[in-house]
PDB file of C-alpha atoms in Angstrom:
ATOM      1  CA  UNK A   1     -50.597  69.003 208.036  1.00 62.00           C
ATOM      2  CA  UNK A   2     -52.194  67.338 205.036  1.00 68.00           C
ATOM      3  CA  UNK A   3     -50.118  69.432 202.571  1.00 70.00           C
ATOM      4  CA  UNK A   4     -46.877  68.618 204.367  1.00 66.00           C
ATOM      5  CA  UNK A   5     -47.667  64.872 204.135  1.00 65.00           C
ATOM      6  CA  UNK A   6     -48.261  65.237 200.398  1.00 65.00           C
ATOM      7  CA  UNK A   7     -44.935  67.023 199.991  1.00 72.00           C
ATOM      8  CA  UNK A   8     -43.111  64.336 202.016  1.00 61.00           C
ATOM      9  CA  UNK A   9     -44.803  61.563 200.005  1.00 66.00           C
ATOM     10  CA  UNK A  10     -43.943  63.222 196.677  1.00 62.00           C
ATOM     11  CA  UNK A  11     -40.342  63.724 197.817  1.00 66.00           C
ATOM     12  CA  UNK A  12     -40.114  60.043 198.745  1.00 60.00           C
ATOM     13  CA  UNK A  13     -41.386  59.006 195.307  1.00 58.00           C
ATOM     14  CA  UNK A  14     -38.845  61.287 193.615  1.00 63.00           C
ATOM     15  CA  UNK A  15     -36.035  59.873 195.775  1.00 62.00           C
ATOM     16  CA  UNK A  16     -37.080  56.283 195.071  1.00 67.00           C
ATOM     17  CA  UNK A  17     -37.275  57.026 191.339  1.00 66.00           C
ATOM     18  CA  UNK A  18     -33.841  58.594 191.402  1.00 64.00           C
ATOM     19  CA  UNK A  19     -32.340  55.609 193.237  1.00 62.00           C
ATOM     20  CA  UNK A  20     -33.939  53.117 190.861  1.00 61.00           C
ATOM     21  CA  UNK A  21     -32.844  55.134 187.828  1.00 65.00           C
ATOM     22  CA  UNK A  22     -29.261  55.481 188.954  1.00 62.00           C
ATOM     23  CA  UNK A  23     -28.832  51.876 190.077  1.00 61.00           C
ATOM     24  CA  UNK A  24     -28.532  48.895 187.779  1.00 55.00           C
ATOM     25  CA  UNK A  25     -31.024  46.705 189.612  1.00 53.00           C
ATOM     26  CA  UNK A  26     -33.204  46.163 186.590  1.00 49.00           C
ATOM     27  CA  UNK A  27     -32.049  46.178 182.970  1.00 50.00           C
ATOM     28  CA  UNK A  28     -35.535  47.338 181.960  1.00 50.00           C
ATOM     29  CA  UNK A  29     -35.025  50.775 183.479  1.00 46.00           C
ATOM     30  CA  UNK A  30     -31.678  51.421 181.801  1.00 50.00           C
ATOM     31  CA  UNK A  31     -31.703  53.983 179.029  1.00 53.00           C
ATOM     32  CA  UNK A  32     -29.801  53.454 175.802  1.00 54.00           C
ATOM     33  CA  UNK A  33     -26.341  54.959 176.050  1.00 57.00           C
ATOM     34  CA  UNK A  34     -25.570  58.007 173.904  1.00 55.00           C
ATOM     35  CA  UNK A  35     -22.529  56.326 172.466  1.00 67.00           C
ATOM     36  CA  UNK A  36     -24.068  53.034 171.383  1.00 74.00           C
ATOM     37  CA  UNK A  37     -21.421  51.244 169.383  1.00 86.00           C
ATOM     38  CA  UNK A  38     -22.063  50.705 165.707  1.00 88.00           C
ATOM     39  CA  UNK A  39     -21.606  47.089 164.675  1.00 91.00           C
ATOM     40  CA  UNK A  40     -18.586  46.098 162.602  1.00 91.00           C
ATOM     41  CA  UNK A  41     -20.845  45.224 159.649  1.00 94.00           C
ATOM     42  CA  UNK A  42     -22.563  48.606 159.777  1.00 94.00           C
ATOM     43  CA  UNK A  43     -19.202  50.384 160.070  1.00 93.00           C
ATOM     44  CA  UNK A  44     -17.895  48.524 157.025  1.00 95.00           C
ATOM     45  CA  UNK A  45     -20.959  49.449 154.973  1.00 95.00           C
ATOM     46  CA  UNK A  46     -20.740  53.096 156.086  1.00 94.00           C
ATOM     47  CA  UNK A  47     -17.090  53.259 155.008  1.00 95.00           C
ATOM     48  CA  UNK A  48     -18.002  51.690 151.649  1.00 95.00           C
ATOM     49  CA  UNK A  49     -20.834  54.203 151.180  1.00 95.00           C
ATOM     50  CA  UNK A  50     -18.497  57.092 152.044  1.00 95.00           C
ATOM     51  CA  UNK A  51     -15.932  55.861 149.531  1.00 96.00           C
ATOM     52  CA  UNK A  52     -18.657  55.638 146.874  1.00 95.00           C
ATOM     53  CA  UNK A  53     -19.824  59.167 147.734  1.00 96.00           C
ATOM     54  CA  UNK A  54     -16.251  60.467 147.335  1.00 96.00           C
ATOM     55  CA  UNK A  55     -16.084  58.900 143.863  1.00 96.00           C
ATOM     56  CA  UNK A  56     -19.418  60.507 142.992  1.00 96.00           C
ATOM     57  CA  UNK A  57     -18.074  63.879 144.225  1.00 96.00           C
ATOM     58  CA  UNK A  58     -15.091  63.552 141.889  1.00 96.00           C
ATOM     59  CA  UNK A  59     -17.408  62.897 138.941  1.00 96.00           C
ATOM     60  CA  UNK A  60     -19.781  65.726 139.858  1.00 96.00           C
ATOM     61  CA  UNK A  61     -16.815  68.104 140.142  1.00 96.00           C
ATOM     62  CA  UNK A  62     -15.697  67.093 136.644  1.00 96.00           C
ATOM     63  CA  UNK A  63     -19.187  68.015 135.459  1.00 96.00           C
ATOM     64  CA  UNK A  64     -19.086  71.308 137.442  1.00 95.00           C
ATOM     65  CA  UNK A  65     -22.110  70.189 139.472  1.00 95.00           C
ATOM     66  CA  UNK A  66     -20.560  70.132 142.956  1.00 96.00           C
ATOM     67  CA  UNK A  67     -19.056  72.815 145.177  1.00 95.00           C
ATOM     68  CA  UNK A  68     -19.102  72.310 148.920  1.00 94.00           C
ATOM     69  CA  UNK A  69     -18.720  74.523 151.970  1.00 93.00           C
ATOM     70  CA  UNK A  70     -16.950  71.690 153.764  1.00 92.00           C
ATOM     71  CA  UNK A  71     -13.783  69.768 153.029  1.00 91.00           C
ATOM     72  CA  UNK A  72     -15.685  66.545 153.537  1.00 92.00           C
ATOM     73  CA  UNK A  73     -18.410  65.016 151.435  1.00 94.00           C
ATOM     74  CA  UNK A  74     -21.834  66.671 151.411  1.00 95.00           C
ATOM     75  CA  UNK A  75     -23.977  63.547 151.083  1.00 95.00           C
ATOM     76  CA  UNK A  76     -27.164  65.528 150.455  1.00 95.00           C
ATOM     77  CA  UNK A  77     -25.563  67.387 147.569  1.00 95.00           C
ATOM     78  CA  UNK A  78     -24.261  64.177 146.029  1.00 96.00           C
ATOM     79  CA  UNK A  79     -27.544  62.285 146.302  1.00 95.00           C
ATOM     80  CA  UNK A  80     -29.524  65.045 144.583  1.00 95.00           C
ATOM     81  CA  UNK A  81     -27.071  65.099 141.693  1.00 95.00           C
ATOM     82  CA  UNK A  82     -24.969  68.059 142.773  1.00 95.00           C
ATOM     83  CA  UNK A  83     -25.339  71.449 144.419  1.00 95.00           C
ATOM     84  CA  UNK A  84     -23.143  74.517 144.253  1.00 95.00           C
ATOM     85  CA  UNK A  85     -23.112  75.429 147.945  1.00 94.00           C
ATOM     86  CA  UNK A  86     -20.598  78.220 147.386  1.00 94.00           C
ATOM     87  CA  UNK A  87     -22.849  79.996 144.908  1.00 95.00           C
ATOM     88  CA  UNK A  88     -25.883  79.388 147.131  1.00 95.00           C
ATOM     89  CA  UNK A  89     -24.173  80.827 150.198  1.00 95.00           C
ATOM     90  CA  UNK A  90     -22.765  83.823 148.337  1.00 93.00           C
ATOM     91  CA  UNK A  91     -26.132  84.636 146.725  1.00 93.00           C
ATOM     92  CA  UNK A  92     -27.976  84.600 150.042  1.00 90.00           C
ATOM     93  CA  UNK A  93     -30.926  82.605 148.687  1.00 89.00           C
ATOM     94  CA  UNK A  94     -30.523  79.621 150.988  1.00 94.00           C
ATOM     95  CA  UNK A  95     -28.322  76.566 151.341  1.00 96.00           C
ATOM     96  CA  UNK A  96     -28.890  72.837 151.550  1.00 96.00           C
ATOM     97  CA  UNK A  97     -29.549  71.301 154.986  1.00 96.00           C
ATOM     98  CA  UNK A  98     -26.113  69.707 155.339  1.00 95.00           C
ATOM     99  CA  UNK A  99     -24.335  72.968 154.477  1.00 95.00           C
ATOM    100  CA  UNK A 100     -26.525  74.834 156.960  1.00 96.00           C
ATOM    101  CA  UNK A 101     -25.618  72.349 159.694  1.00 95.00           C
ATOM    102  CA  UNK A 102     -21.892  72.540 158.920  1.00 94.00           C
ATOM    103  CA  UNK A 103     -21.905  76.339 158.960  1.00 94.00           C
ATOM    104  CA  UNK A 104     -23.869  76.442 162.194  1.00 93.00           C
ATOM    105  CA  UNK A 105     -21.428  74.073 163.914  1.00 91.00           C
ATOM    106  CA  UNK A 106     -18.442  76.055 162.627  1.00 90.00           C
ATOM    107  CA  UNK A 107     -19.827  79.391 163.812  1.00 91.00           C
ATOM    108  CA  UNK A 108     -20.796  77.959 167.176  1.00 88.00           C
ATOM    109  CA  UNK A 109     -17.303  76.512 167.637  1.00 87.00           C
ATOM    110  CA  UNK A 110     -15.737  79.795 166.585  1.00 84.00           C
ATOM    111  CA  UNK A 111     -17.946  82.244 168.473  1.00 80.00           C
ATOM    112  CA  UNK A 112     -18.803  80.267 171.608  1.00 78.00           C
ATOM    113  CA  UNK A 113     -15.719  78.074 172.101  1.00 78.00           C
ATOM    114  CA  UNK A 114     -13.049  80.114 170.252  1.00 73.00           C
ATOM    115  CA  UNK A 115     -12.160  77.067 168.157  1.00 75.00           C
ATOM    116  CA  UNK A 116     -11.552  77.331 164.426  1.00 75.00           C
ATOM    117  CA  UNK A 117     -13.392  74.577 162.580  1.00 69.00           C
ATOM    118  CA  UNK A 118     -10.987  73.098 160.062  1.00 79.00           C
ATOM    119  CA  UNK A 119     -13.813  71.226 158.337  1.00 85.00           C
ATOM    120  CA  UNK A 120     -14.843  74.226 156.262  1.00 89.00           C
ATOM    121  CA  UNK A 121     -13.499  74.688 152.763  1.00 90.00           C
ATOM    122  CA  UNK A 122     -10.577  77.067 152.405  1.00 88.00           C
ATOM    123  CA  UNK A 123     -12.650  79.617 150.461  1.00 90.00           C
ATOM    124  CA  UNK A 124     -15.034  80.194 153.403  1.00 90.00           C
ATOM    125  CA  UNK A 125     -14.071  83.389 155.248  1.00 88.00           C
ATOM    126  CA  UNK A 126     -15.036  82.630 158.841  1.00 87.00           C
ATOM    127  CA  UNK A 127     -14.800  86.353 159.664  1.00 88.00           C
ATOM    128  CA  UNK A 128     -17.936  86.823 157.564  1.00 91.00           C
ATOM    129  CA  UNK A 129     -19.883  84.241 159.579  1.00 91.00           C
ATOM    130  CA  UNK A 130     -21.720  85.033 162.778  1.00 91.00           C
ATOM    131  CA  UNK A 131     -25.047  85.391 164.519  1.00 92.00           C
ATOM    132  CA  UNK A 132     -27.441  88.320 164.391  1.00 92.00           C
ATOM    133  CA  UNK A 133     -29.150  89.843 167.432  1.00 92.00           C
ATOM    134  CA  UNK A 134     -31.899  87.206 167.183  1.00 93.00           C
ATOM    135  CA  UNK A 135     -29.403  84.337 167.186  1.00 91.00           C
ATOM    136  CA  UNK A 136     -29.781  83.555 163.480  1.00 94.00           C
ATOM    137  CA  UNK A 137     -26.783  82.309 161.519  1.00 94.00           C
ATOM    138  CA  UNK A 138     -25.407  85.012 159.201  1.00 94.00           C
ATOM    139  CA  UNK A 139     -22.925  85.270 156.333  1.00 94.00           C
ATOM    140  CA  UNK A 140     -21.918  88.755 155.163  1.00 93.00           C
ATOM    141  CA  UNK A 141     -24.480  90.095 157.651  1.00 92.00           C
ATOM    142  CA  UNK A 142     -27.320  88.299 155.811  1.00 94.00           C
ATOM    143  CA  UNK A 143     -29.288  85.552 157.544  1.00 95.00           C
ATOM    144  CA  UNK A 144     -28.400  82.105 156.195  1.00 95.00           C
ATOM    145  CA  UNK A 145     -31.488  80.021 155.580  1.00 95.00           C
ATOM    146  CA  UNK A 146     -32.153  76.516 154.389  1.00 96.00           C
ATOM    147  CA  UNK A 147     -33.539  76.282 150.852  1.00 96.00           C
ATOM    148  CA  UNK A 148     -37.170  77.167 150.363  1.00 95.00           C
ATOM    149  CA  UNK A 149     -39.690  74.346 150.547  1.00 95.00           C
ATOM    150  CA  UNK A 150     -40.199  74.500 146.775  1.00 95.00           C
ATOM    151  CA  UNK A 151     -36.458  74.150 146.161  1.00 95.00           C
ATOM    152  CA  UNK A 152     -36.242  71.228 148.606  1.00 95.00           C
ATOM    153  CA  UNK A 153     -39.169  69.532 146.856  1.00 95.00           C
ATOM    154  CA  UNK A 154     -37.472  70.019 143.504  1.00 95.00           C
ATOM    155  CA  UNK A 155     -34.186  68.603 144.827  1.00 95.00           C
ATOM    156  CA  UNK A 156     -35.949  65.645 146.450  1.00 94.00           C
ATOM    157  CA  UNK A 157     -37.700  64.907 143.162  1.00 94.00           C
ATOM    158  CA  UNK A 158     -34.326  65.154 141.428  1.00 93.00           C
ATOM    159  CA  UNK A 159     -32.868  62.731 143.992  1.00 93.00           C
ATOM    160  CA  UNK A 160     -35.638  60.259 143.242  1.00 93.00           C
ATOM    161  CA  UNK A 161     -34.755  60.450 139.557  1.00 92.00           C
ATOM    162  CA  UNK A 162     -31.016  60.086 140.242  1.00 91.00           C
ATOM    163  CA  UNK A 163     -31.584  57.087 142.502  1.00 90.00           C
ATOM    164  CA  UNK A 164     -34.117  55.524 140.135  1.00 89.00           C
ATOM    165  CA  UNK A 165     -36.888  55.612 142.719  1.00 85.00           C
ATOM    166  CA  UNK A 166     -39.417  57.216 140.371  1.00 78.00           C
ATOM    167  CA  UNK A 167     -39.657  54.017 138.335  1.00 61.00           C
ATOM    168  CA  UNK A 168     -40.367  52.068 141.522  1.00 52.00           C
ATOM    169  CA  UNK A 169     -43.136  54.493 142.478  1.00 51.00           C
ATOM    170  CA  UNK A 170     -44.776  54.224 139.066  1.00 50.00           C
ATOM    171  CA  UNK A 171     -44.605  50.411 139.053  1.00 52.00           C
ATOM    172  CA  UNK A 172     -46.255  50.188 142.495  1.00 50.00           C
ATOM    173  CA  UNK A 173     -49.389  51.998 141.300  1.00 47.00           C
TER     174      UNK A 173
END
């Protein structure tokens, strides 16, 4: 009898919690929506930043320091002063985080949803992308990995130099 009362009491608490969570009685219990709108000012600054990144891509391409897996801008590659994602992917020694994410999304769309991702660069052969038996992303039957920690450290240090943050760090000491 005692156990059944505990079960009934717990069920009542769960039901009350559900009702409070699904109703709009108190604004304090409302969760932030997934699609919180970005302010107009933030949107304007994001568009300006994207335009600046596109100009930087053009310059890096002129200097042969930028090759992307995507048709869009790889912000990580730009901010570190350029990355050749094509060479990195083909060599099998790892790719930058943004390239890894783009490839993973493209393969998921292709393999799970039968949708071709038109965001990938034209040179990427999607037939060579897939997952291995452990669920790891593959290209040419080799597991695609993010750069090694040492390479990421090197690129982050390079980004600090490109952005002029190393001078700020030295002056703070």
